CSV table of C-alpha atoms and ligand atoms in Angstrom, one decimal:
chain,number,residue,atom,x,y,z
A,237,MET,CA,-6.3,17.9,6.4
A,238,ILE,CA,-10.3,18.3,5.4
A,239,TYR,CA,-12.4,16.1,7.0
A,240,ARG,CA,-16.0,15.2,6.3
A,241,ASP,CA,-18.8,13.4,7.8
A,242,TYR,CA,-18.8,9.9,7.5
A,243,GLY,CA,-22.6,9.5,6.6
A,244,LYS,CA,-24.7,9.8,10.0
A,245,THR,CA,-22.6,7.9,12.1
A,246,GLY,CA,-21.8,11.3,13.7
A,247,LYS,CA,-17.9,10.6,12.8
A,248,LYS,CA,-15.6,12.9,10.8
A,249,VAL,CA,-13.1,11.3,8.6
A,250,SER,CA,-10.1,12.6,6.6
A,251,LEU,CA,-10.8,13.2,2.9
A,252,LEU,CA,-7.4,11.3,2.0
A,253,GLY,CA,-7.7,8.0,3.0
A,254,PHE,CA,-5.0,5.1,3.4
A,255,GLY,CA,-5.2,1.8,1.4
A,256,GLY,CA,-3.2,-1.2,2.5
A,257,MET,CA,-3.5,-2.9,-1.3
A,258,ARG,CA,-0.5,-1.5,-2.7
A,259,PHE,CA,2.6,-1.3,-0.4
A,260,GLN,CA,5.7,-1.8,-2.5
A,261,HIS,CA,7.9,-3.8,-0.1
A,262,ILE,CA,5.2,-5.6,2.0
A,263,ASP,CA,7.9,-7.5,4.0
A,264,ASP,CA,9.6,-4.4,5.3
A,265,HIS,CA,7.5,-3.7,8.3
A,266,ASP,CA,9.5,-0.7,9.0
A,267,GLU,CA,8.7,1.2,5.8
A,268,CYS,CA,5.2,0.2,6.2
A,269,VAL,CA,4.9,1.4,9.5
A,270,ARG,CA,6.9,4.7,8.8
A,271,MET,CA,4.1,5.4,5.6
A,272,MET,CA,1.3,5.0,8.3
A,273,VAL,CA,2.9,7.5,10.4
A,274,LYS,CA,3.5,10.0,7.8
A,275,ALA,CA,0.0,9.7,6.7
A,276,ALA,CA,-1.4,9.9,10.1
A,277,GLU,CA,0.9,12.8,11.1
A,278,GLY,CA,-0.2,14.7,7.8
A,279,GLY,CA,-3.8,14.2,9.0
A,280,VAL,CA,-4.9,11.1,7.7
A,281,THR,CA,-7.4,9.1,10.0
A,282,TYR,CA,-9.1,6.6,7.8
A,283,PHE,CA,-7.1,3.3,7.4
A,284,ASP,CA,-8.5,0.7,5.0
A,285,THR,CA,-7.2,-2.9,4.5
A,286,ALA,CA,-8.6,-6.3,3.7
A,287,PRO,CA,-7.7,-9.9,4.3
A,288,ALA,CA,-6.9,-10.6,0.8
A,289,TYR,CA,-4.4,-7.7,0.6
A,290,PHE,CA,-1.2,-9.4,-0.1
A,291,ASP,CA,-2.6,-12.9,1.7
A,292,ILE,CA,-2.9,-11.4,5.2
A,293,LYS,CA,0.1,-9.5,5.3
A,294,SER,CA,-1.4,-6.0,4.9
A,295,GLU,CA,-3.5,-6.7,7.9
A,296,THR,CA,-0.7,-8.0,9.9
A,297,VAL,CA,1.3,-4.6,9.3
A,298,PHE,CA,-1.4,-2.7,9.8
A,299,GLY,CA,-1.7,-4.3,13.2
A,300,LYS,CA,1.9,-2.6,13.6
A,301,GLY,CA,1.1,0.3,12.3
A,302,LEU,CA,-1.7,1.0,14.3
A,303,ALA,CA,-0.2,0.1,17.3
A,304,GLU,CA,2.5,2.9,16.2
A,305,LEU,CA,0.0,5.3,16.1
A,306,ARG,CA,-1.5,4.5,19.1
A,307,ARG,CA,2.2,5.1,20.7
A,308,LYS,CA,2.2,8.3,19.1
A,309,LYS,CA,-1.2,9.4,20.1
A,310,LEU,CA,-2.6,9.9,16.4
A,311,PRO,CA,-6.2,9.2,16.0
A,312,TYR,CA,-7.4,6.8,13.4
A,313,TYR,CA,-10.2,4.3,12.4
A,314,THR,CA,-10.0,1.0,11.0
A,315,ALA,CA,-11.7,-0.2,8.2
A,316,THR,CA,-11.5,-4.0,6.7
A,317,LYS,CA,-13.7,-6.2,4.9
A,318,THR,CA,-15.0,-9.9,4.7
A,319,PHE,CA,-16.0,-12.2,1.6
A,320,LYS,CA,-17.3,-14.9,3.8
A,321,SER,CA,-20.7,-15.0,4.1
A,322,THR,CA,-22.0,-17.9,6.7
A,323,GLU,CA,-21.8,-16.9,10.5
A,324,ALA,CA,-19.5,-19.3,11.3
A,325,ASP,CA,-16.8,-18.7,8.7
A,326,ILE,CA,-17.5,-14.8,9.6
A,327,ARG,CA,-16.5,-15.4,13.1
A,328,ARG,CA,-13.5,-17.2,12.5
A,329,GLU,CA,-12.7,-14.6,10.0
A,330,ILE,CA,-13.2,-11.6,12.3
A,331,ASP,CA,-11.7,-13.4,15.1
A,332,ALA,CA,-8.2,-13.4,13.2
A,333,GLN,CA,-8.6,-9.7,11.7
A,334,LEU,CA,-9.0,-8.3,15.2
A,335,LYS,CA,-6.0,-10.2,16.5
A,336,ARG,CA,-4.0,-9.2,13.4
A,337,LEU,CA,-5.1,-5.4,13.9
A,338,ASP,CA,-4.6,-5.6,17.3
A,339,VAL,CA,-7.6,-3.5,17.9
A,340,PRO,CA,-10.9,-4.7,20.1
A,341,ALA,CA,-13.0,-3.7,17.3
A,342,ILE,CA,-13.0,-2.6,13.7
A,343,ASP,CA,-14.7,0.7,13.0
A,344,PHE,CA,-16.0,0.2,9.6
A,345,TYR,CA,-16.5,-3.5,8.5
A,346,HIS,CA,-17.4,-4.3,5.0
A,347,VAL,CA,-19.4,-7.0,3.1
A,348,TRP,CA,-16.8,-7.4,0.7
A,349,CYS,CA,-16.7,-7.1,-3.1
A,350,ILE,CA,-20.3,-7.4,-4.4
A,351,THR,CA,-19.9,-8.1,-7.9
A,352,SER,CA,-23.3,-8.6,-9.2
A,353,LEU,CA,-27.0,-8.3,-7.2
A,354,GLU,CA,-26.8,-12.5,-7.8
A,355,ASN,CA,-23.9,-12.5,-5.4
A,356,TRP,CA,-25.2,-10.3,-3.0
A,357,ALA,CA,-28.8,-12.5,-3.1
A,358,ALA,CA,-26.6,-15.4,-2.4
A,359,ARG,CA,-24.6,-13.8,0.6
A,360,LYS,CA,-28.0,-12.6,2.0
A,361,LYS,CA,-29.3,-16.1,2.0
A,362,ASP,CA,-26.7,-17.5,4.1
A,363,GLY,CA,-27.3,-14.9,6.7
A,364,ILE,CA,-24.8,-12.4,6.5
A,365,LEU,CA,-26.8,-9.6,7.5
A,366,ASN,CA,-28.0,-11.1,10.9
A,367,THR,CA,-24.2,-11.7,11.6
A,368,PHE,CA,-23.2,-8.5,10.9
A,369,ARG,CA,-25.9,-7.0,13.4
A,370,LYS,CA,-25.0,-9.5,15.9
A,371,LEU,CA,-21.3,-8.5,15.4
A,372,LYS,CA,-22.4,-4.8,15.9
A,373,ASP,CA,-24.3,-5.3,18.9
A,374,GLU,CA,-21.5,-7.5,20.5
A,375,GLY,CA,-19.2,-4.4,19.9
A,376,LEU,CA,-16.7,-6.0,17.5
A,377,ILE,CA,-17.8,-3.9,14.7
A,378,LYS,CA,-19.0,0.3,14.9
A,379,HIS,CA,-20.4,0.5,11.5
A,380,ILE,CA,-21.8,-2.0,8.8
A,381,CYS,CA,-20.5,-0.8,5.1
A,382,VAL,CA,-20.4,-2.7,1.9
A,383,SER,CA,-17.7,-2.8,-0.9
A,384,SER,CA,-19.4,-3.0,-4.5
A,385,HIS,CA,-18.1,-3.1,-8.2
A,386,LEU,CA,-21.4,-2.9,-9.4
A,387,ILE,CA,-21.9,0.0,-12.1
A,388,GLN,CA,-24.7,2.2,-13.3
A,389,ASP,CA,-28.2,1.2,-11.8
A,390,GLU,CA,-27.2,-1.9,-10.0
A,391,ILE,CA,-25.2,0.0,-7.6
A,392,GLU,CA,-28.2,2.3,-6.9
A,393,THR,CA,-30.4,-0.6,-6.5
A,394,LEU,CA,-27.8,-2.4,-4.1
A,395,LEU,CA,-27.8,0.8,-1.9
A,396,MET,CA,-31.5,1.7,-2.2
A,397,GLU,CA,-32.6,-1.7,-1.1
A,398,SER,CA,-30.3,-2.6,1.8
A,399,SER,CA,-30.1,1.0,3.3
A,400,GLY,CA,-34.0,1.2,4.5
A,401,GLY,CA,-36.4,3.8,3.9
A,402,PRO,CA,-38.3,4.5,0.8
A,403,GLY,CA,-37.3,2.5,-2.1
A,404,SER,CA,-36.1,-0.2,0.6
A,405,GLY,CA,-39.1,-2.7,-1.3
A,406,GLY,CA,-39.2,-3.7,2.1
A,407,LEU,CA,-36.2,-5.9,2.0
A,408,GLU,CA,-33.9,-4.8,4.7
A,409,ALA,CA,-36.0,-1.9,5.9
A,410,GLU,CA,-33.8,-1.8,9.0
A,411,GLY,CA,-31.2,0.2,7.0
A,412,ILE,CA,-28.2,-2.2,7.5
A,413,PHE,CA,-25.6,-0.2,5.3
A,414,GLU,CA,-24.1,3.2,7.0
A,415,GLY,CA,-21.4,3.4,4.1
A,416,VAL,CA,-20.3,2.0,0.8
A,417,LEU,CA,-16.9,1.9,-1.0
A,418,PHE,CA,-16.8,1.8,-4.7
A,419,GLY,CA,-14.3,2.5,-7.4
A,420,TYR,CA,-15.0,6.1,-8.6
A,421,SER,CA,-12.3,8.5,-10.6
A,422,ALA,CA,-11.8,10.8,-13.4
A,423,TYR,CA,-11.7,8.0,-15.8
A,424,ASN,CA,-15.0,5.9,-14.9
A,425,PHE,CA,-17.1,8.5,-13.1
A,426,LYS,CA,-19.9,8.5,-15.8
A,427,THR,CA,-20.8,5.0,-15.1
A,428,ARG,CA,-20.5,5.0,-11.2
A,429,GLU,CA,-22.2,8.5,-10.7
A,430,LYS,CA,-25.8,6.9,-10.1
A,431,ALA,CA,-24.3,5.8,-6.7
A,432,PHE,CA,-24.6,9.2,-5.0
A,433,ASN,CA,-28.2,9.3,-5.5
A,434,ALA,CA,-28.5,6.3,-2.9
A,435,VAL,CA,-25.7,8.0,-1.0
A,436,ARG,CA,-27.3,11.2,-1.0
A,437,ALA,CA,-31.0,9.7,0.0
A,438,LYS,CA,-29.6,7.1,2.6
A,439,LYS,CA,-27.1,9.6,3.9
A,440,LEU,CA,-24.6,7.2,3.5
A,441,GLY,CA,-20.7,7.5,4.0
A,442,ALA,CA,-19.2,7.4,0.7
A,443,VAL,CA,-15.6,6.1,0.2
A,444,VAL,CA,-14.1,5.9,-3.2
A,445,MET,CA,-11.2,3.5,-4.1
A,446,ASN,CA,-8.9,3.5,-7.5
A,447,PRO,CA,-8.9,7.5,-7.5
A,448,LEU,CA,-6.2,7.4,-9.9
A,449,GLY,CA,-7.4,4.7,-12.1
A,450,GLY,CA,-5.0,2.0,-11.1
A,451,GLY,CA,-2.1,4.3,-12.6
A,452,ILE,CA,-3.8,5.2,-15.7
A,453,ILE,CA,-4.3,8.8,-14.9
A,454,PRO,CA,-0.7,9.6,-13.8
A,455,GLU,CA,0.6,7.4,-16.8
A,456,HIS,CA,-1.8,9.3,-19.5
A,457,PRO,CA,-2.1,12.9,-18.2
A,458,GLU,CA,-2.7,14.0,-21.8
A,459,LEU,CA,-6.1,11.9,-21.8
A,460,PHE,CA,-7.3,14.0,-18.7
A,461,GLY,CA,-6.5,17.4,-19.6
A,462,PHE,CA,-10.3,18.2,-18.7
A,463,ILE,CA,-9.4,17.8,-15.1
A,464,MET,CA,-5.7,19.5,-15.1
A,465,ARG,CA,-5.4,23.0,-13.8
A,466,PRO,CA,-2.0,25.0,-14.7
A,467,GLY,CA,0.7,23.4,-12.4
A,468,GLU,CA,-1.1,20.6,-11.3
A,469,SER,CA,0.4,17.2,-11.3
A,470,ALA,CA,-1.6,14.6,-12.5
A,471,VAL,CA,-2.0,12.9,-9.1
A,472,ALA,CA,-3.3,16.1,-7.8
A,473,ALA,CA,-5.7,16.7,-10.4
A,474,GLY,CA,-6.8,13.3,-10.4
A,475,LEU,CA,-7.6,13.6,-6.2
A,476,ARG,CA,-8.6,17.0,-6.2
A,477,PHE,CA,-11.0,16.2,-8.9
A,478,LEU,CA,-12.6,13.8,-6.6
A,479,TRP,CA,-12.3,16.2,-3.5
A,480,ASP,CA,-14.6,18.7,-5.4
A,481,HIS,CA,-17.6,16.1,-5.1
A,482,ARG,CA,-19.0,17.3,-1.8
A,483,ASP,CA,-20.9,13.6,-1.3
A,484,ILE,CA,-17.6,11.7,-1.1
A,485,SER,CA,-16.2,11.2,2.4
A,486,VAL,CA,-13.1,9.5,1.7
A,487,THR,CA,-10.6,9.0,-1.2
A,488,LEU,CA,-8.6,5.8,-0.5
A,489,VAL,CA,-5.3,5.8,-2.0
A,490,GLY,CA,-3.7,2.7,-2.2
A,491,PHE,CA,0.2,3.9,-1.3
A,492,ARG,CA,3.2,2.1,-2.7
A,493,SER,CA,5.9,3.9,-0.9
A,494,GLU,CA,6.6,7.1,1.1
A,495,ALA,CA,7.0,9.2,-1.9
A,496,ASP,CA,3.4,8.4,-2.7
A,497,VAL,CA,2.4,9.6,0.7
A,498,ALA,CA,4.2,12.8,0.5
A,499,ALA,CA,2.7,13.3,-3.0
A,500,ALA,CA,-0.8,13.0,-2.0
A,501,LEU,CA,-0.7,14.8,1.3
A,502,ALA,CA,0.9,17.5,-1.1
A,503,ALA,CA,-2.1,17.7,-3.3
A,504,VAL,CA,-4.2,18.2,0.0
A,505,GLU,CA,-2.0,21.3,0.8
A,506,GLY,CA,-2.7,23.2,-2.0
A,507,TYR,CA,-6.2,22.2,-2.8
A,508,GLN,CA,-8.3,25.2,-4.0
A,509,PRO,CA,-12.1,23.7,-4.2
A,510,ARG,CA,-14.0,24.0,-7.4
A,511,SER,CA,-17.4,25.3,-7.1
A,512,GLU,CA,-20.4,22.8,-7.8
A,513,ALA,CA,-21.0,24.6,-11.2
A,514,GLU,CA,-17.2,24.6,-12.2
A,515,LEU,CA,-17.4,21.0,-11.5
A,516,VAL,CA,-20.4,20.5,-13.4
A,517,LEU,CA,-18.4,22.2,-16.7
A,518,VAL,CA,-15.2,19.9,-16.0
A,519,LYS,CA,-17.4,17.0,-16.1
A,520,GLU,CA,-18.9,18.4,-19.3
A,521,LYS,CA,-15.6,18.5,-21.1
A,522,ALA,CA,-15.0,14.9,-20.4
A,523,GLY,CA,-15.8,14.0,-23.9
A,524,THR,CA,-14.4,10.3,-24.0
A,525,SER,CA,-15.6,7.7,-22.3
A,526,PHE,CA,-12.4,5.4,-20.5
A,527,GLU,CA,-14.9,2.8,-19.5
A,528,GLY,CA,-13.4,-0.6,-20.3
A,529,LEU,CA,-9.8,0.0,-19.3
A,530,CYS,CA,-8.4,-2.5,-16.6
A,531,THR,CA,-7.0,-0.8,-13.6
A,532,GLY,CA,-4.8,-3.6,-12.4
A,533,CYS,CA,-6.6,-4.6,-9.7
A,534,ALA,CA,-5.8,-8.4,-10.2
A,535,TYR,CA,-9.4,-9.8,-8.8
A,536,CYS,CA,-9.2,-11.9,-12.0
A,537,ASP,CA,-6.0,-13.2,-11.3
A,538,ASP,CA,-6.5,-17.2,-10.6
A,539,CYS,CA,-6.9,-18.7,-13.8
A,540,PRO,CA,-7.0,-22.3,-14.2
A,541,GLN,CA,-4.8,-22.1,-17.4
A,542,GLY,CA,-2.3,-19.8,-15.7
A,543,ILE,CA,-2.8,-17.1,-17.7
A,544,PRO,CA,-1.4,-13.9,-16.3
A,545,ILE,CA,-4.8,-11.8,-17.1
A,546,PRO,CA,-4.0,-8.5,-15.6
A,547,ARG,CA,-0.9,-8.3,-17.7
A,548,TYR,CA,-2.5,-9.3,-21.2
A,549,MET,CA,-5.3,-6.5,-19.9
A,550,ASP,CA,-2.6,-4.0,-19.2
A,551,ALA,CA,-1.2,-4.7,-22.8
A,552,TYR,CA,-4.9,-4.1,-24.3
A,553,ASN,CA,-5.2,-0.9,-22.1
A,554,GLN,CA,-2.2,0.3,-24.3
A,555,LYS,CA,-4.0,-0.5,-27.4
A,556,MET,CA,-7.1,1.7,-26.3
A,557,LEU,CA,-4.8,4.3,-25.1
A,558,SER,CA,-2.0,4.9,-27.6
A,559,SER,CA,-2.6,6.2,-31.1
A,560,ARG,CA,0.0,3.4,-32.1
A,561,GLY,CA,-2.8,0.7,-31.3
A,562,ASP,CA,-1.8,-3.0,-32.0
A,563,GLY,CA,1.8,-1.7,-32.4
A,564,ALA,CA,1.7,-0.3,-28.8
A,565,MET,CA,0.1,-3.7,-27.5
A,566,GLN,CA,2.8,-5.6,-28.5
A,567,GLU,CA,5.5,-3.5,-27.2
A,568,ARG,CA,4.0,-3.7,-24.0
A,569,LEU,CA,3.1,-7.5,-23.9
A,570,GLY,CA,7.3,-8.2,-25.1
A,571,MET,CA,9.2,-5.4,-23.8
A,572,HIS,CA,7.0,-4.8,-20.8
A,573,TRP,CA,5.8,-8.1,-19.4
A,574,SER,CA,7.7,-10.5,-21.5
A,575,ILE,CA,4.9,-12.6,-22.4
A,576,GLN,CA,4.0,-14.0,-25.6
A,577,ALA,CA,0.6,-12.7,-27.4
A,578,ALA,CA,0.0,-16.5,-28.4
A,579,ASP,CA,-0.3,-17.7,-24.9
A,580,ALA,CA,-3.3,-15.7,-24.5
A,581,GLY,CA,-5.2,-18.4,-26.7
A,582,LYS,CA,-4.7,-20.9,-24.0
A,583,CYS,CA,-8.1,-19.5,-22.5
A,584,VAL,CA,-10.7,-22.3,-22.7
A,585,GLU,CA,-13.3,-19.6,-22.0
A,586,CYS,CA,-14.5,-20.9,-18.5
A,587,GLY,CA,-15.8,-17.4,-17.7
A,588,GLN,CA,-14.1,-17.3,-14.1
A,589,CYS,CA,-12.1,-14.0,-14.6
A,590,GLU,CA,-15.0,-12.2,-16.3
A,591,GLU,CA,-17.2,-12.9,-13.3
A,592,ALA,CA,-14.6,-11.7,-10.8
A,593,CYS,CA,-13.7,-8.9,-13.2
A,594,THR,CA,-14.3,-5.5,-11.2
A,595,GLN,CA,-14.5,-3.3,-14.2
A,596,HIS,CA,-16.6,-5.7,-16.4
A,597,ILE,CA,-14.2,-6.2,-19.2
A,598,PRO,CA,-14.9,-9.0,-22.0
A,599,ILE,CA,-11.6,-10.6,-20.9
A,600,ILE,CA,-12.3,-13.6,-23.3
A,601,GLU,CA,-12.9,-11.4,-26.3
A,602,ARG,CA,-9.6,-9.6,-25.4
A,603,LEU,CA,-7.5,-12.6,-25.1
A,604,LYS,CA,-8.9,-13.7,-28.5
A,605,TYR,CA,-7.9,-10.4,-30.0
A,606,ILE,CA,-4.5,-10.5,-28.7
A,607,ALA,CA,-3.8,-13.9,-29.6
A,608,LYS,CA,-4.7,-13.2,-33.0
A,609,ALA,CA,-3.1,-10.3,-33.5
A,610,GLY,CA,0.0,-11.4,-32.0
B,890,SF4,S1,-12.2,-17.5,-19.3
B,890,SF4,FE1,-10.3,-18.1,-19.8
B,890,SF4,S2,-8.7,-16.6,-19.0
B,890,SF4,FE2,-10.4,-16.5,-18.0
B,890,SF4,S3,-10.2,-17.8,-16.2
B,890,SF4,FE3,-11.0,-18.8,-17.7
B,890,SF4,S4,-9.1,-19.8,-19.0
B,890,SF4,FE4,-8.6,-18.3,-17.7
B,891,SF4,S1,-9.2,-7.5,-16.0
B,891,SF4,FE1,-10.7,-6.7,-14.4
B,891,SF4,S2,-10.4,-7.9,-12.9
B,891,SF4,FE2,-8.7,-8.5,-13.9
B,891,SF4,S3,-7.2,-6.6,-13.3
B,891,SF4,FE3,-8.2,-5.6,-14.9
B,891,SF4,S4,-10.0,-4.8,-14.0
B,891,SF4,FE4,-8.8,-6.0,-12.4
């Protein structure tokens, strides 16, 4: 395993991290615990979950897994998050999280899922920063972090303004954030790159999620030839491309099964780092922009009209990725998802899903297209 500094916290963390958002059998606690042990035995020390992953079941199973790691004397760090913003709500949440995780403190606690600077301003107004500071003073959390779905200049602005020092505009000059979690992969790196300006300037820990683009990279290796080296699987190539980035502390993989854990650990074993100059050349070869693909994160999946949005957006991905265009999209709708194109027309354009979308996808427009094309 490779270990890197988590910003200026003094902690070294495993470059491969365990994400608890994609367990294939969340109710099979023995299997989930086995996955965590297997990862830890392979050197993984960074374990990340969240209360909304499987409706608290991920945190619950993490509690069991972490207990087993302690029993086996395997080292670990815990990371989780809160979407709450008032002190009373956060205190209720963290109380329950500490019980579920069965730990006295959380190592990396995140202000969760900033989707816009307006959303961040509203949470600050609720006093979230003071509450996080208090939790740290009380020893309930060790480090204050943020998870963001912003892109381009916005993510840099969020980090520069909230991490103290020059460029903070006096807003949060105490340097509140010690680390950031954001989506970054071979398919969307172009629109996230600016985050690293702030990561370097503020010496933040940088944890990247969705490293395989929600499965897009292994499902479409033909599109990612620019990162592949001879004999590499798409999974290994996707992860190693990120590991070549020296500013990344942890690459978080949402493991579904023990086989997934084994595949990621195997990628660590055979890893031959590229030089920084080689990495620049690889990035230059990425001619196509993959921005706009749905990653299947399901943050949008609460439509008042009952539209299964991630399924429709997944079908639209096929249109974007396949040379068969609409034909591939229609096949995906019918054969894979068994849903009707016309039902996409039930959208009443309330905008809720677009507000929640981590990839800034024009969902309403795409639903209209699907309904018409069907
Ligand atoms: S905009 Fe349409 S698809 Fe999105 S949540 Fe509202 S009704 Fe559902
Ligand atoms: S449309 Fe956006 S929020 Fe919904 S699953 Fe896709 S990427 Fe996630």
